[in-house]
Coordinates of C-alpha atoms in Angstrom, one line a residue:
M117 CA 0.1 0.0 0.0
N118 CA 1.4 3.5 -0.9
R119 CA 1.8 6.3 1.4
D120 CA -1.7 8.1 0.3
G121 CA -3.4 4.8 0.8
L122 CA -2.1 4.3 4.2
L123 CA -3.1 7.8 5.2
T124 CA -6.5 7.5 3.9
V125 CA -7.0 4.1 6.0
T126 CA -5.5 6.0 9.0
V127 CA -8.0 8.9 8.7
V128 CA -10.9 6.6 8.4
S129 CA -10.0 4.5 11.2
L130 CA -9.4 7.4 13.6
T131 CA -12.8 8.8 12.4
H132 CA -14.6 5.6 13.1
S133 CA -13.0 5.3 16.4
R134 CA -13.9 8.8 17.2
N135 CA -17.5 8.3 16.3
R136 CA -17.8 4.9 18.2
M137 CA -16.6 6.9 21.3
I138 CA -19.1 9.6 21.0
K139 CA -21.9 7.1 20.3
L140 CA -20.8 5.2 23.6
V141 CA -21.0 8.9 25.4
L142 CA -24.4 9.4 24.2
T143 CA -25.8 5.8 25.0
N144 CA -24.2 5.9 28.6
L145 CA -24.3 9.4 29.9
K146 CA -26.9 10.2 32.5
S147 CA -27.5 13.9 31.8
P148 CA -30.0 14.5 29.1
S149 CA -28.7 18.2 28.7
L150 CA -25.2 16.8 28.1
R151 CA -26.4 14.3 25.7
S152 CA -28.1 17.0 23.8
L153 CA -24.9 19.2 23.9
L154 CA -22.9 16.4 22.4
K155 CA -25.0 15.2 19.6
P156 CA -24.1 17.9 17.0
F157 CA -20.4 16.8 17.3
L158 CA -21.3 13.3 15.8
N159 CA -20.5 14.4 12.2
P160 CA -19.1 11.4 10.1
N161 CA -17.8 13.8 7.6
I162 CA -15.3 15.4 10.2
S163 CA -12.0 13.8 10.7
F164 CA -9.0 14.8 12.7
I165 CA -5.5 13.4 13.0
H166 CA -4.1 14.1 16.3
T167 CA -0.4 13.6 17.3
R168 CA 0.1 12.9 21.0
L169 CA 3.1 14.4 22.7
P170 CA 4.9 12.8 25.5
N171 CA 3.6 13.3 29.0
K172 CA 6.8 15.3 30.3
E173 CA 6.8 16.7 33.9
K174 CA 7.5 20.3 34.2
P175 CA 8.5 20.9 38.0
N176 CA 9.7 24.5 37.4
W177 CA 9.9 27.1 34.9
N178 CA 13.6 26.6 33.9
M179 CA 14.8 24.4 31.0
N180 CA 18.1 22.9 30.7
H181 CA 17.3 22.1 27.0
F182 CA 20.2 23.0 24.5
S183 CA 18.1 25.5 22.9
A184 CA 17.6 27.7 26.1
H185 CA 21.5 28.0 26.3
S186 CA 22.3 28.4 22.6
N187 CA 21.8 32.3 22.8
P188 CA 23.5 34.6 25.3
L189 CA 20.1 36.4 26.3
L190 CA 18.3 32.9 26.5
S191 CA 21.2 31.7 28.8
V192 CA 20.8 35.0 31.0
L193 CA 17.1 34.5 31.0
E194 CA 17.2 31.2 32.5
Q195 CA 19.1 32.7 35.5
C196 CA 16.5 35.4 35.9
K197 CA 15.4 36.0 39.5
T198 CA 13.0 39.2 39.4
L199 CA 10.5 40.8 37.1
D200 CA 12.8 43.7 36.7
Q201 CA 15.6 41.7 35.5
L202 CA 13.2 39.9 32.9
K203 CA 12.2 43.2 31.6
Q204 CA 15.6 44.3 30.8
I205 CA 16.2 41.0 29.1
Q206 CA 13.0 41.4 27.1
A207 CA 14.0 44.9 26.1
Q208 CA 17.3 43.4 24.6
M209 CA 15.4 40.6 22.8
I210 CA 13.1 43.4 21.1
I211 CA 16.2 45.4 20.1
T212 CA 17.8 42.3 18.5
G213 CA 14.7 40.8 17.1
L214 CA 14.9 37.6 19.3
I215 CA 11.5 38.3 20.5
L216 CA 10.0 37.2 17.1
N217 CA 11.2 33.6 17.8
G218 CA 8.5 31.7 19.4
F219 CA 10.7 29.6 21.6
A220 CA 12.5 32.6 23.0
S221 CA 9.1 34.3 23.7
S222 CA 8.0 31.1 25.4
R223 CA 10.8 31.5 27.8
L224 CA 9.5 35.0 29.1
I225 CA 6.1 33.6 29.5
A226 CA 7.3 30.6 31.5
F227 CA 9.1 32.9 33.9
C228 CA 5.9 35.1 34.3
A229 CA 3.7 32.0 34.5
M230 CA 5.6 29.6 36.8
S231 CA 8.3 31.3 38.5
E232 CA 7.9 32.5 42.2
S233 CA 8.8 36.0 41.0
G234 CA 6.4 35.9 38.1
N235 CA 3.4 38.2 37.3
L236 CA 0.4 36.7 35.6
D237 CA -0.8 40.1 34.3
Y238 CA 2.5 40.7 32.6
C239 CA 2.5 37.0 31.3
H240 CA -0.8 37.9 29.6
L241 CA 0.4 41.1 28.2
I242 CA 3.4 39.4 26.6
L243 CA 1.0 36.7 25.1
S244 CA -1.3 39.2 23.6
K245 CA 1.4 41.5 22.2
T246 CA 4.0 39.2 20.8
Y247 CA 3.9 37.6 17.2
N248 CA 4.5 33.8 16.6
T249 CA 3.4 32.6 20.1
N250 CA 3.2 28.7 20.3
L251 CA 0.6 26.6 22.0
F252 CA 3.2 25.7 24.7
S253 CA 3.1 29.4 25.7
W254 CA -0.6 29.6 26.0
N255 CA -0.8 26.2 27.9
L256 CA 1.9 27.7 30.4
A257 CA -0.2 30.8 30.8
M258 CA -3.4 28.9 31.5
R259 CA -1.6 26.7 33.9
G260 CA -0.2 29.7 35.7
Y261 CA -3.8 30.9 36.1
S262 CA -5.3 27.6 37.1
E263 CA -2.8 27.4 40.0
S264 CA -3.3 31.0 41.1
K265 CA -6.0 32.8 43.3
N266 CA -7.9 33.8 40.1
P267 CA -8.3 30.3 38.2
E268 CA -11.3 31.6 36.3
K269 CA -8.8 33.8 34.3
A270 CA -7.6 30.4 32.8
I271 CA -11.0 30.0 31.2
F272 CA -10.8 33.5 29.6
L273 CA -7.6 32.8 28.2
Y274 CA -8.8 29.7 26.7
K275 CA -11.5 31.8 25.0
E276 CA -9.0 34.1 23.6
L277 CA -6.9 31.2 22.2
L278 CA -10.0 29.9 20.4
Q279 CA -10.7 33.5 19.0
C280 CA -7.3 33.9 17.7
G281 CA -7.9 30.7 15.5
E282 CA -4.4 30.2 14.7
L283 CA -3.6 27.4 17.2
R284 CA -5.5 24.3 18.2
P285 CA -5.7 23.1 21.7
D286 CA -4.1 19.8 22.5
N287 CA -4.1 17.1 25.2
Y288 CA -2.1 19.4 27.6
T289 CA -4.7 22.1 27.3
Y290 CA -7.9 20.3 28.5
P291 CA -6.5 18.9 31.8
L292 CA -5.7 22.3 32.8
L293 CA -9.2 23.6 31.9
L294 CA -10.8 20.6 33.7
K295 CA -8.9 21.2 37.0
T296 CA -10.1 24.7 36.7
C297 CA -13.6 23.8 36.2
G298 CA -13.3 21.5 39.3
Q299 CA -11.9 24.4 41.4
L300 CA -14.8 26.5 40.4
N301 CA -17.3 23.8 40.6
A302 CA -18.4 24.8 37.2
I303 CA -20.1 21.6 35.9
S304 CA -21.8 23.1 33.0
L305 CA -18.8 24.5 31.9
G306 CA -17.1 21.3 32.0
Y307 CA -19.8 19.8 29.8
S308 CA -19.2 22.3 27.2
I309 CA -15.4 21.5 27.3
L310 CA -16.1 17.9 26.8
G311 CA -18.0 19.0 23.4
H312 CA -14.8 20.8 22.5
V313 CA -12.8 17.7 23.0
L314 CA -15.1 15.5 21.2
C315 CA -15.3 18.1 18.3
L316 CA -11.5 18.3 18.2
G317 CA -11.2 14.5 18.0
L318 CA -8.7 14.3 20.9
D319 CA -7.8 11.0 22.4
S320 CA -9.4 8.9 25.0
D321 CA -7.3 10.4 27.8
A322 CA -9.4 13.6 27.6
Y323 CA -12.6 11.9 27.6
I324 CA -11.9 9.8 30.7
H325 CA -10.7 12.9 32.7
M326 CA -13.5 14.8 31.6
L327 CA -16.2 12.0 32.5
V328 CA -14.5 11.5 36.0
F329 CA -14.7 15.3 36.7
C330 CA -18.4 15.2 35.6
G331 CA -18.9 12.5 38.2
E332 CA -19.6 10.0 35.4
L333 CA -17.1 7.2 37.0
G334 CA -19.0 4.2 35.8
F335 CA -18.9 5.4 32.2
A336 CA -15.3 6.7 32.5
R337 CA -14.3 2.9 33.3
K338 CA -16.4 1.7 30.2
V339 CA -14.4 4.2 28.1
F340 CA -11.0 3.1 29.8
D341 CA -11.9 -0.7 29.3
S342 CA -12.7 0.1 25.8
C343 CA -9.4 1.5 24.9
L344 CA -7.0 -0.6 22.8
V345 CA -4.0 1.3 24.1
R346 CA -4.0 2.5 27.8
D347 CA -1.1 4.9 28.6
L348 CA 0.0 6.3 31.9
V349 CA -2.4 9.1 31.7
S350 CA -5.4 7.0 31.2
W351 CA -4.4 4.7 34.1
N352 CA -3.8 7.9 36.3
S353 CA -7.1 9.4 35.3
I354 CA -9.3 6.4 36.2
I355 CA -7.4 5.8 39.3
N356 CA -7.7 9.2 40.4
G357 CA -11.4 9.2 39.7
Y358 CA -12.0 6.2 42.1
V359 CA -9.8 7.8 44.8
R360 CA -11.8 11.1 44.5
C361 CA -15.0 9.1 44.9
G362 CA -13.7 7.6 48.0
K363 CA -13.6 3.8 46.4
F364 CA -10.0 3.5 47.6
K365 CA -9.9 -0.4 47.5
E366 CA -11.1 -0.1 43.8
G367 CA -8.3 2.6 43.1
L368 CA -5.6 0.2 44.7
K369 CA -6.9 -2.7 42.7
L370 CA -6.6 -0.9 39.4
F371 CA -2.8 0.2 40.6
R372 CA -2.1 -3.5 40.8
E373 CA -3.5 -4.1 37.6
M374 CA -1.6 -1.3 36.0
R375 CA 1.6 -2.9 37.4
M376 CA 0.9 -6.3 35.8
K377 CA 0.5 -4.5 32.4
E378 CA 4.1 -3.2 33.1
V379 CA 2.9 0.4 33.1
R380 CA 5.5 2.6 35.2
P381 CA 3.7 4.7 37.9
D382 CA 4.8 8.3 38.1
E383 CA 4.4 11.1 40.7
V384 CA 0.7 11.5 39.9
T385 CA 0.1 7.8 40.4
L386 CA 1.7 7.6 43.7
I387 CA -0.1 10.8 45.0
S388 CA -3.3 9.0 44.3
M389 CA -2.0 5.7 46.1
V390 CA -0.7 7.6 49.0
S391 CA -3.9 9.5 49.3
C392 CA -5.8 6.0 49.6
C393 CA -3.6 5.1 52.6
S394 CA -4.3 8.4 54.2
Q395 CA -8.0 8.0 53.9
M396 CA -8.0 4.2 54.9
E397 CA -5.4 5.3 57.8
D398 CA -3.4 2.3 56.5
L399 CA 0.2 3.1 57.8
I400 CA 1.7 -0.1 56.6
L401 CA 0.6 0.2 53.1
G402 CA 1.6 3.9 53.0
R403 CA 5.2 2.8 54.4
V404 CA 5.1 0.4 51.4
F405 CA 4.5 3.1 48.7
H406 CA 7.1 5.4 50.4
Q407 CA 9.6 2.7 50.2
Y408 CA 8.5 2.1 46.5
I409 CA 9.2 5.8 45.7
E410 CA 12.7 5.6 47.3
E411 CA 13.7 2.1 45.7
N412 CA 12.7 3.2 42.3
G413 CA 14.4 6.6 42.2
L414 CA 11.0 8.6 41.9
K415 CA 11.7 12.2 42.5
L416 CA 10.3 13.4 45.8
T417 CA 8.5 16.7 44.4
V418 CA 6.9 19.0 46.9
P419 CA 3.4 17.6 46.1
L420 CA 4.4 14.0 46.7
C421 CA 6.3 14.8 49.8
N422 CA 3.2 16.8 51.0
S423 CA 1.1 13.7 50.3
L424 CA 3.4 11.4 52.3
M425 CA 3.4 13.9 55.2
D426 CA -0.5 14.1 55.2
M427 CA -0.6 10.1 55.3
Y428 CA 1.8 10.0 58.2
V429 CA -0.1 12.6 60.1
K430 CA -3.4 10.7 59.5
C431 CA -2.0 7.5 60.3
G432 CA -0.8 8.8 63.6
C433 CA 3.0 8.7 62.8
L434 CA 4.0 12.4 63.4
E435 CA 7.7 11.8 63.7
S436 CA 7.9 10.5 60.1
A437 CA 6.2 13.5 58.9
K438 CA 8.5 15.6 60.8
I439 CA 11.5 13.8 59.2
L440 CA 10.0 14.6 55.8
F441 CA 9.3 18.0 56.5
N442 CA 12.9 18.8 57.8
K443 CA 14.5 17.3 54.7
M444 CA 12.5 19.4 52.3
S445 CA 14.8 22.0 50.4
K446 CA 11.6 23.8 49.3
R447 CA 8.2 23.9 51.1
S448 CA 4.8 24.9 49.9
I449 CA 2.1 26.6 51.9
V450 CA 0.5 23.0 52.1
S451 CA 3.6 21.4 53.5
W452 CA 3.6 24.2 56.5
T453 CA -0.1 23.8 57.0
T454 CA 0.3 19.9 57.0
M455 CA 2.7 20.2 60.1
V456 CA 0.5 22.7 61.9
M457 CA -2.3 20.3 61.8
G458 CA -0.2 17.4 62.6
Y459 CA 1.1 19.0 65.8
A460 CA -2.3 20.5 66.6
K461 CA -4.0 17.0 66.3
F462 CA -1.5 15.5 68.7
G463 CA -2.2 18.2 71.2
L464 CA 1.4 19.7 70.6
L465 CA 0.1 23.2 70.4
D466 CA 3.5 25.0 71.1
S467 CA 5.2 23.2 68.4
A468 CA 2.1 24.1 66.2
R469 CA 2.3 27.5 67.2
R470 CA 6.1 27.7 66.5
V471 CA 5.8 26.4 62.9
F472 CA 2.8 28.6 62.4
D473 CA 5.0 31.4 63.3
E474 CA 7.7 30.4 61.1
M475 CA 5.5 30.2 57.8
P476 CA 6.7 32.7 55.2
E477 CA 3.0 33.2 54.0
K478 CA -0.4 32.1 55.3
D479 CA -3.9 31.9 53.9
V480 CA -6.9 31.0 56.0
V481 CA -6.3 27.2 56.2
P482 CA -3.2 27.3 58.6
W483 CA -5.2 29.9 60.8
N484 CA -8.1 27.3 60.8
A485 CA -5.8 24.4 61.6
L486 CA -4.4 26.2 64.7
I487 CA -7.8 27.5 65.9
A488 CA -9.3 24.2 65.6
G489 CA -6.3 22.7 67.4
Y490 CA -7.0 25.0 70.5
V491 CA -10.6 24.1 70.4
Q492 CA -9.9 20.4 70.2
S493 CA -7.7 20.7 73.4
K494 CA -10.4 22.5 75.2
Q495 CA -8.6 26.0 75.2
G496 CA -11.3 28.0 73.9
K497 CA -10.0 31.4 75.0
A498 CA -6.8 30.9 73.2
A499 CA -8.8 29.9 69.9
L500 CA -10.7 33.3 70.4
A501 CA -7.5 35.2 70.9
L502 CA -6.1 33.7 67.7
F503 CA -9.1 34.6 65.9
Y504 CA -8.8 38.4 67.0
E505 CA -5.2 38.1 65.9
M506 CA -6.3 36.9 62.4
Q507 CA -8.7 39.9 62.3
D508 CA -6.1 42.2 63.1
L509 CA -4.0 40.8 60.0
N510 CA -7.0 41.3 57.8
V511 CA -7.0 37.6 56.9
K512 CA -10.6 36.7 55.8
P513 CA -12.1 33.8 57.7
D514 CA -14.4 31.3 56.2
E515 CA -17.1 28.9 57.3
V516 CA -14.7 26.6 58.9
T517 CA -13.3 29.3 61.0
M518 CA -16.8 30.0 62.2
V519 CA -17.7 26.6 63.2
S520 CA -14.4 26.6 65.3
L521 CA -15.3 29.9 67.1
L522 CA -18.7 28.6 67.7
S523 CA -17.3 25.5 69.3
A524 CA -15.0 27.6 71.4
C525 CA -18.1 29.7 72.7
T526 CA -19.7 26.5 73.4
Q527 CA -16.9 25.3 75.4
L528 CA -16.8 28.5 77.5
G529 CA -20.6 29.1 77.9
A530 CA -19.8 32.4 76.2
L531 CA -23.3 33.2 74.9
E532 CA -22.7 36.9 74.3
V533 CA -19.5 36.2 72.3
G534 CA -21.6 33.4 70.3
K535 CA -24.2 36.0 69.5
W536 CA -21.5 38.3 68.1
V537 CA -20.2 35.4 66.0
H538 CA -23.7 34.8 64.7
H539 CA -24.0 38.4 63.8
Y540 CA -20.6 38.4 62.1
I541 CA -21.8 35.5 60.2
E542 CA -25.0 37.3 59.0
K543 CA -23.1 40.6 58.3
H544 CA -20.4 38.8 56.0
K545 CA -23.2 36.7 54.4
F546 CA -21.6 33.5 55.0
S547 CA -23.5 30.4 53.6
I548 CA -24.8 28.7 56.5
N549 CA -24.2 25.0 55.6
V550 CA -25.1 21.9 57.8
A551 CA -21.8 22.0 59.8
L552 CA -22.4 25.7 60.4
G553 CA -26.0 25.5 61.3
T554 CA -25.3 22.7 63.7
A555 CA -22.6 24.7 65.3
L556 CA -25.1 27.5 65.9
V557 CA -27.9 25.4 67.1
D558 CA -25.5 23.6 69.5
M559 CA -23.9 27.0 70.9
Y560 CA -27.3 28.4 71.7
A561 CA -28.7 25.1 73.0
K562 CA -25.5 24.4 75.4
C563 CA -25.2 28.1 76.4
G564 CA -28.9 28.2 77.6
N565 CA -30.8 30.1 74.9
I566 CA -33.4 27.5 73.9
M567 CA -35.5 29.8 72.1
K568 CA -32.9 31.0 69.8
A569 CA -31.7 27.4 69.4
R570 CA -35.2 26.4 68.2
Q571 CA -35.3 29.4 65.7
V572 CA -32.1 28.8 64.2
F573 CA -33.0 25.0 64.0
R574 CA -36.3 25.9 62.0
E575 CA -34.6 28.5 59.8
I576 CA -31.5 26.4 58.7
S577 CA -32.3 24.4 55.2
G578 CA -29.7 21.5 55.9
R579 CA -30.1 19.3 58.8
N580 CA -28.3 16.0 59.8
S581 CA -28.4 13.7 62.9
L582 CA -25.9 16.0 64.5
T583 CA -28.1 19.0 64.3
W584 CA -31.0 17.0 65.8
T585 CA -28.7 15.8 68.6
A586 CA -27.6 19.2 69.1
L587 CA -31.2 20.4 69.9
I588 CA -32.3 17.4 71.7
G589 CA -29.2 17.6 74.0
G590 CA -29.6 21.2 74.9
L591 CA -33.4 20.7 75.6
A592 CA -32.6 17.8 78.0
L593 CA -29.7 19.9 79.5
H594 CA -32.0 22.7 80.4
G595 CA -34.8 21.0 81.8
H596 CA -37.0 20.5 78.7
A597 CA -36.9 16.6 78.9
H598 CA -40.3 16.2 77.6
E599 CA -39.9 18.3 74.5
A600 CA -36.6 16.6 73.9
I601 CA -38.2 13.2 74.0
S602 CA -40.9 14.5 71.8
L603 CA -38.3 15.0 69.0
L604 CA -36.9 11.5 69.0

C-alpha cells in the first residue's frame, strides 16, 4: 500500500474510532442536557489526525534544553530572578529581534507564569502583544492562572486562544481547563469543554479525565476498558477518579492491574495511592508506597512529599512526617499547614504555634488548623484570641473558622460572644451549611438560649443527625426533657 492509501486508511480508522466513542458517550451518559450538547459533534464527515506528545513533567519554569542556552540572552534569562531583570532581558530581545522567535518568547512567558517572582498580568500582556506565540506558551499561561488565586482567568484565556484561530488546543490544554472547572465547581462549563474535546477528536485520555470530573465514573471506566491502548495518563485519570469518589480499594486494585501491565507509575499515580492510604489510615501500606518511591528513584517533589506527610499525620506517625518536612529544601504552604495540623492533632500546640509563626506566608487554612487545634484541646480562650489576631492582620475567615469559634463559645459558655459570632456570620453573608448551622444550634442550646436554638434549627435548610442531637441535647440539659423526648 502506498503512502496516500495508508494515510486514507488511518484517517478513516480514526474517524470511526472517534464516532464509536461519541456514540458510547451518548448511550451511557445520565445527563439529558449533556447528551443534547454532544449530538451535534457526531458528524461522520469530520475527521482529525492528532499527534500525542509525551507526558513530561514540568516541575519549574527553568529549562536545561540546549536551545535555552544556545543564545546568550536566553542563557541569561534562565538565571533570571526578578521581574525587573526579566524586563531588561525582554528589552534586549526586542532590540535584537529575538522576541520574534516563538521559543524565545515562550521562555519569557514561562518565567511570568511559573516562577515565584513571576507576574500573571505581565504574562498575559506578553502573550497578547507578541507575534508567533506557540501553544506551549498558551498552555503555560493557562496553567499559571489555574494554580493562582483567580483560576477563572484560565477559562478566559482559553476563550482568547479559540478566538485567535491560529492554534488548536491539545491534550495538555484540556486537563488544565478541567482542573479549573473542578476548582470553580463549574459543571456546566465542564460539559461544554467535553464537547470541544469530542469536536477536536482528541484521544481517550481527555474523555476519561472529563467524565471523571463530571461524576460519570462508571462510564469513564467503560471508556477506559474499551481503549485498545492505555497509557499512563489513562491509568492515572481512572485511578484518581476512584480515589476522589472514596472508592479506595478499587483504586488500589487498578494500581495492581496497572503494574501487571508493566506500566510504570509516576508522581501523579503515587500521590493517588498515598492518598488512599491516608483516607484508610493504613500506615503499613503507606510505608510500602514510600519505600517504592525511594527504591525506584522517583523524584520526591513537593506535592508528593506533602502527600506522604499528610498520610503519616493521618495515620498517627507524626515523627515520620516531621523527618520528611525537615528534609524538604523547598516547602509550599501545604507543607507548612500539614505540620501545623499534625502538631495540633496530637495536642502539641506550642510546636504547632512555632511552625505557624515560621510560615513565610499564610492563607486562611493554617489559621483554621491552629484555631481548631486549640478548640480540640479545650483551650477556647486561646482559640478566640487567635481569631482576633487573625482579624488584626486582615485575614478573611471562612465557614470553617466560624464553626471552630462557635465550638469555642460552647466550651466556654460564652453566649454573648457566640451572639457576636452569629451577627458576624450574617453581616458577612456566610453560607450557613449543615456544619455551620449545627454549630449555631449547639452553641445556643448549650449556652442556655433554647428559644434561639429552636429558631435557628427551624431556619436552617440542611439538617443531619448531629443537628437534631444538638437541639435534643440542649433541651434535655436545660430542663426540657419532655420536648427533647418528643423530638426523638
